[in-house]
C-alpha positions as MATLAB code, in Angstrom:
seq = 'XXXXXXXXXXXXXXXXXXXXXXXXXXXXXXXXXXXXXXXXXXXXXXXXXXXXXXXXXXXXXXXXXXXXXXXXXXXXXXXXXXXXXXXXXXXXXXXXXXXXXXXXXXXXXXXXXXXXXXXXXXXXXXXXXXXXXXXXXXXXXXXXXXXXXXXXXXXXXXXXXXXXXXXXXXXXXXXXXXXXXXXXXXXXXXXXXXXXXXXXXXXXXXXXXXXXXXXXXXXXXXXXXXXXXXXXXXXXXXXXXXXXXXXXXXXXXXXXXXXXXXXXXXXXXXXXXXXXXXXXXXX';
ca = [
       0.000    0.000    0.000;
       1.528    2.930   -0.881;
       1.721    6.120    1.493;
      -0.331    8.211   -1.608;
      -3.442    5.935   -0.924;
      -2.821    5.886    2.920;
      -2.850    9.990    3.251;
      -5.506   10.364    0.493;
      -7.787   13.099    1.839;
     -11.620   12.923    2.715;
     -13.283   13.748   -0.342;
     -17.470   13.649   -0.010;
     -19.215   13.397   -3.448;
     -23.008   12.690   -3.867;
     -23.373    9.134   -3.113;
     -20.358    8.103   -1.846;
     -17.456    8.680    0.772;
     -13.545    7.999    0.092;
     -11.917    8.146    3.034;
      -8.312    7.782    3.980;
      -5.970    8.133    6.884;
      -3.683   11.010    8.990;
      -0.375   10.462   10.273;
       0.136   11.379   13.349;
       2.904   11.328   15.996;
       1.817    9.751   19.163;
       1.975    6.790   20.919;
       0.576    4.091   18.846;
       0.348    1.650   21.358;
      -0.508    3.941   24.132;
      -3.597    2.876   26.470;
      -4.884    6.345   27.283;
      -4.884    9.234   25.913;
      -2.833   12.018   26.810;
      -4.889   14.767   28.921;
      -1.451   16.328   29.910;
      -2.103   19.104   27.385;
      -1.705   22.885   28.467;
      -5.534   23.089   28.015;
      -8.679   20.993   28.285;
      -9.912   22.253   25.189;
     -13.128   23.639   23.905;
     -16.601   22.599   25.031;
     -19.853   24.142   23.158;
     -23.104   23.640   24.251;
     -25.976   24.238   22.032;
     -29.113   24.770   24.153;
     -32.536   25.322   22.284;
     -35.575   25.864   24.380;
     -37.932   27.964   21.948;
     -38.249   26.711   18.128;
     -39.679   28.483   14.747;
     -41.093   25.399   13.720;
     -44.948   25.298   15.148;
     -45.114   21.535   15.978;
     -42.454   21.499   18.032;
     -42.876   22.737   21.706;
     -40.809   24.925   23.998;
     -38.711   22.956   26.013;
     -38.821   23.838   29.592;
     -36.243   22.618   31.786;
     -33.410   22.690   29.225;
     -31.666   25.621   31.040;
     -31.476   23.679   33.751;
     -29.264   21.063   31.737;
     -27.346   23.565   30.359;
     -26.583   25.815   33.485;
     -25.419   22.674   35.258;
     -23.622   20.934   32.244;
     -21.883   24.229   31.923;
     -20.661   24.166   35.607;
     -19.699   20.508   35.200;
     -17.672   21.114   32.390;
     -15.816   23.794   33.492;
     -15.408   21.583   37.123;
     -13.415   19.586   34.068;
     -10.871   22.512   32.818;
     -12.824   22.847   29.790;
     -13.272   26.355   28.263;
     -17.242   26.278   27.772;
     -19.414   28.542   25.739;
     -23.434   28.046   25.778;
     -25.297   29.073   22.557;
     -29.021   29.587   23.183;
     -31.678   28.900   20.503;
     -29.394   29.106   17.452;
     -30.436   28.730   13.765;
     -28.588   26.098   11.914;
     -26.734   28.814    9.973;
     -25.391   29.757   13.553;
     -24.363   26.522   14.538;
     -23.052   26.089   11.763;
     -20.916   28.983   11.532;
     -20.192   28.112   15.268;
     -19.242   24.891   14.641;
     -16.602   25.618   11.863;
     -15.016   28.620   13.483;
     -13.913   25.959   16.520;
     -12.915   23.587   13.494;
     -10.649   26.394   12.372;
      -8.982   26.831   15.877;
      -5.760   25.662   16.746;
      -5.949   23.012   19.550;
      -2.590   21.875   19.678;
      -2.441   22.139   22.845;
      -5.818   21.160   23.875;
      -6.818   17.688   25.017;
     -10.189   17.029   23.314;
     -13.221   18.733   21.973;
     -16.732   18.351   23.598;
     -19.954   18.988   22.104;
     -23.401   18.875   23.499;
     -26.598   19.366   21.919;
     -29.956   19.697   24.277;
     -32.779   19.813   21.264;
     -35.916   17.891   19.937;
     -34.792   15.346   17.282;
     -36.534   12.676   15.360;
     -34.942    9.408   13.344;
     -31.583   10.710   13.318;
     -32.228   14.426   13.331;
     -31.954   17.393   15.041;
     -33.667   20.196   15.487;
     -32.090   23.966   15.326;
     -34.614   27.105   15.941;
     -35.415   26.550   12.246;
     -34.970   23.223   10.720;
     -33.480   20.079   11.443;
     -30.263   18.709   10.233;
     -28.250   15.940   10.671;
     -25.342   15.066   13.253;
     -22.995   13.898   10.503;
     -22.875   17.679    9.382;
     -21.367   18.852   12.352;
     -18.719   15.581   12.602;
     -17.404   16.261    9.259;
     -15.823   19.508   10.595;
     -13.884   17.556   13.468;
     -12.184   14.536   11.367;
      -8.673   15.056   11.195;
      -8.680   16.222    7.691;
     -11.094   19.035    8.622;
      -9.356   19.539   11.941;
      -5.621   18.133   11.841;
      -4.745   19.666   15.309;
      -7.708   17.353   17.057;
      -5.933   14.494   14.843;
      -5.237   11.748   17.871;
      -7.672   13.539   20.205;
     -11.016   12.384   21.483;
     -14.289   14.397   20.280;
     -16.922   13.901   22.574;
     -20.574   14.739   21.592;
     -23.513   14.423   24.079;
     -27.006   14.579   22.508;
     -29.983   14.938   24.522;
     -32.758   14.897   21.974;
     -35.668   12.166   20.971;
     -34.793    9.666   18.274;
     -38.301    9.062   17.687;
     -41.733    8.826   19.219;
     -42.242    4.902   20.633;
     -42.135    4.756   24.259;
     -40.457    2.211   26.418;
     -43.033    0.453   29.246;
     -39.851   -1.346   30.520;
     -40.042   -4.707   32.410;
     -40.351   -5.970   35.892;
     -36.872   -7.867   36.769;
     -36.261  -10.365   40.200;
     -34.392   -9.189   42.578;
     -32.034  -11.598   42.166;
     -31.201  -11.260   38.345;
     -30.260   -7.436   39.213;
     -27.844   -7.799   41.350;
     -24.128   -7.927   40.697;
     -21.344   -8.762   43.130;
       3.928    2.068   27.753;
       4.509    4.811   24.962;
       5.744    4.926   21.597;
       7.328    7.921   19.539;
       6.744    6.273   15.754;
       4.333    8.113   13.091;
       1.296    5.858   12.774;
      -1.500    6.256   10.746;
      -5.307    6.448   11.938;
      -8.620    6.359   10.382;
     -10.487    9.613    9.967;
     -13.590    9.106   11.685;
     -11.315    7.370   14.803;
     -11.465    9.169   18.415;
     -15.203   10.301   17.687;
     -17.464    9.098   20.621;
     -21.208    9.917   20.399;
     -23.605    9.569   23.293;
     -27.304    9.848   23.097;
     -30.008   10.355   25.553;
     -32.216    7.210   24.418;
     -31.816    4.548   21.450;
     -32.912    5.057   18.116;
     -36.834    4.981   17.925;
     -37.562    6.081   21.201;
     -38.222    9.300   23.070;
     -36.282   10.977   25.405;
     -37.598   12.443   28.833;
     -37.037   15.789   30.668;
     -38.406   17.387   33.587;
     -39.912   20.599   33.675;
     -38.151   21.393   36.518;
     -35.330   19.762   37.272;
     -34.004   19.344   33.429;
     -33.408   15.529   31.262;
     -33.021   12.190   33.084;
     -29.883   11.633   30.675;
     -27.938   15.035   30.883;
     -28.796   15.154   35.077;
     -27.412   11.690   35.472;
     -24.667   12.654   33.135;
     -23.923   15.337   35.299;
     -24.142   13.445   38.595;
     -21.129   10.753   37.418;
     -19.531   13.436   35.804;
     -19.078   15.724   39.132;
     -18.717   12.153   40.844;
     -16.052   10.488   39.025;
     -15.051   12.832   36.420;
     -11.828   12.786   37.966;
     -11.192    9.133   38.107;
     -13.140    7.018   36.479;
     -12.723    6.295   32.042;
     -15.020    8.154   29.994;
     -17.107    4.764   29.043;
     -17.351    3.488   32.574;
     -18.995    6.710   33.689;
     -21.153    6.382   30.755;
     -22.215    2.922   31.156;
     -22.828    4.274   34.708;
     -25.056    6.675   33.122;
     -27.169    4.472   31.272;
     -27.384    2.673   34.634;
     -28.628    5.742   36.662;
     -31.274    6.315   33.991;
     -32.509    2.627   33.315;
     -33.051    2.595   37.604;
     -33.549    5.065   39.036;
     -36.046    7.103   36.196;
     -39.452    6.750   35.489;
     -42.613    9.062   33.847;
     -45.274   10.449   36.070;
     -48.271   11.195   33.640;
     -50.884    9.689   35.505;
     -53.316   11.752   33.093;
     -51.767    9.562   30.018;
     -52.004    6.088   29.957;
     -49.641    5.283   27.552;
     -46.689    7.691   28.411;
     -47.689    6.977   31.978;
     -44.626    4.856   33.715;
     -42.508    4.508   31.149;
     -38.545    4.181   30.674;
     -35.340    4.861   28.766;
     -31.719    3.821   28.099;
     -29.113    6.119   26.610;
     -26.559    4.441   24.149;
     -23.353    5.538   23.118;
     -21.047    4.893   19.904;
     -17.697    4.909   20.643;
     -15.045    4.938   17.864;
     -12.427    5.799   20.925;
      -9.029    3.921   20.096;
      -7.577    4.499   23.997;
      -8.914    4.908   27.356;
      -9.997    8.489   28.500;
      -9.245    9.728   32.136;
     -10.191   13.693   32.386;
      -7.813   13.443   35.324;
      -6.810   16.770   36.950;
      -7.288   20.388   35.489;
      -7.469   23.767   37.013;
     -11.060   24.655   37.471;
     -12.166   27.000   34.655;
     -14.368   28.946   37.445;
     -11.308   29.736   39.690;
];
């Protein structure tokens, strides 16, 4: 295989993708990744409570999420901004002028999304669009300096409208008792990991007044075990807290009355992520 196939660059065309691979020069047999980076890095959270779009309903309780996501990210060293209500031509702009930033040295890139969404969509203030959009601008083609660096993307959104009446479990079937300096090359979607609120299908609750099951348990393992725990075990931990210890209270509707959810995550991470130590961004 020659090195002019291996470095060919991401090239989109109508119906199909060619993809090849970066080099970069890390550890290629390292277990973690390396957090030991000046900065954090960059997280954005886009928060969207009111919508153009008639059908779709105001979302009360989001601020909630994002106030406390916000705090919990910047407990993390990240440097956070908090977009309210954006059109997609603002995200969009948003999202490429953080492409277009140097994160050398940054350690990773976080991106949360609180919205409606439906079958693989979400929702701006004026139309939906898809999450593949946004991850174009963050493979390492688009973004060399995150090249080697996990993006992390947290979606709190429905992923369609069938509800989830759960099932009744016993008691006893619940219970549960070194570095290298070569070049390497990586795929370009690699070091992407996507976590969503509920499973593809199904909807995704929030309260009213105390914000989403998903991003409040996220939270609560975050400010936890942020510190010490990998990225996946917290999130497994997540889906955990939300499978248990959630359920809806709409006595006045039968059929959402009662029911569950269960967040799922993709993970394309090629290492093990520890958010260790960083100075607070709030002191």
């Amino acid at each position: 295989m020659t090195n002019e196939f291996i470095n060919r660059s991401f090239i989109t065309g109508d119906s199909t993708d060619v993809a090849g691979g970066v080099t970069v020069g890390s550890g290629s047999f390292a277990r973690e990744y390396n957090m030991n980076h000046k900065n954090r890095g960059l997280a954005l959270i886009f928060n969207h409570e009111f919508f153009k779009i008639p059908r779709l309903k105001t979302r009360l309780g989001t601020n909630v999420d994002a106030e406390e996501l916000s705090k919990t990210f910047k407990k993390l060293g990240f440097d956070v901004t908090v977009h309210k209500d954006c059109k997609w031509q603002k995200i969009r702009e948003n999202v490429e002028k953080a492409a277009a930033l140097d994160h050398t040295d940054n350690d990773c890139l976080a991106i949360a999304i609180l919205s409606h969404g439906e079958h693989g969509c979400i929702y701006a203030n004026d139309i939906q669009y898809k999450l593949d959009i946004i991850l174009h601008y963050f493979t390492d083609k688009m973004c060399p300096t995150l090249a080697g660096k996990p993006k992390l993307f947290f979606i709190q959104a429905c992923q369609g409208y069938l509800v989830d009446g759960g099932m009744m479990l016993n008691k006893c079937r619940t219970e549960t008792d070194g570095d290298s300096s070569m070049s390497y090359t990586i795929p370009v979607h690699a070091d992407f990991l996507i976590s969503y609120s509920t499973i593809p299908g199904y909807t995704s609750w929030r309260n009213v007044g105390k914000g989403s099951w998903y991003i409040q348990s996220l939270i609560e393992e975050l400010n936890s075990n942020g510190k010490t725990n990998d990225l996946l075990t917290m999130l497994t931990f997540v889906s955990q807290r939300v499978a248990i210890d959630f359920e809806s209270n709409m006595p006045d509707n039968p059929i959402a009355d009662r029911q569950k959810q269960i967040p799922c995550f993709t993970s394309m991470l090629t290492r093990m992520l520890h958010f260790g130590y960083k100075p607070n961004r709030t002191e």
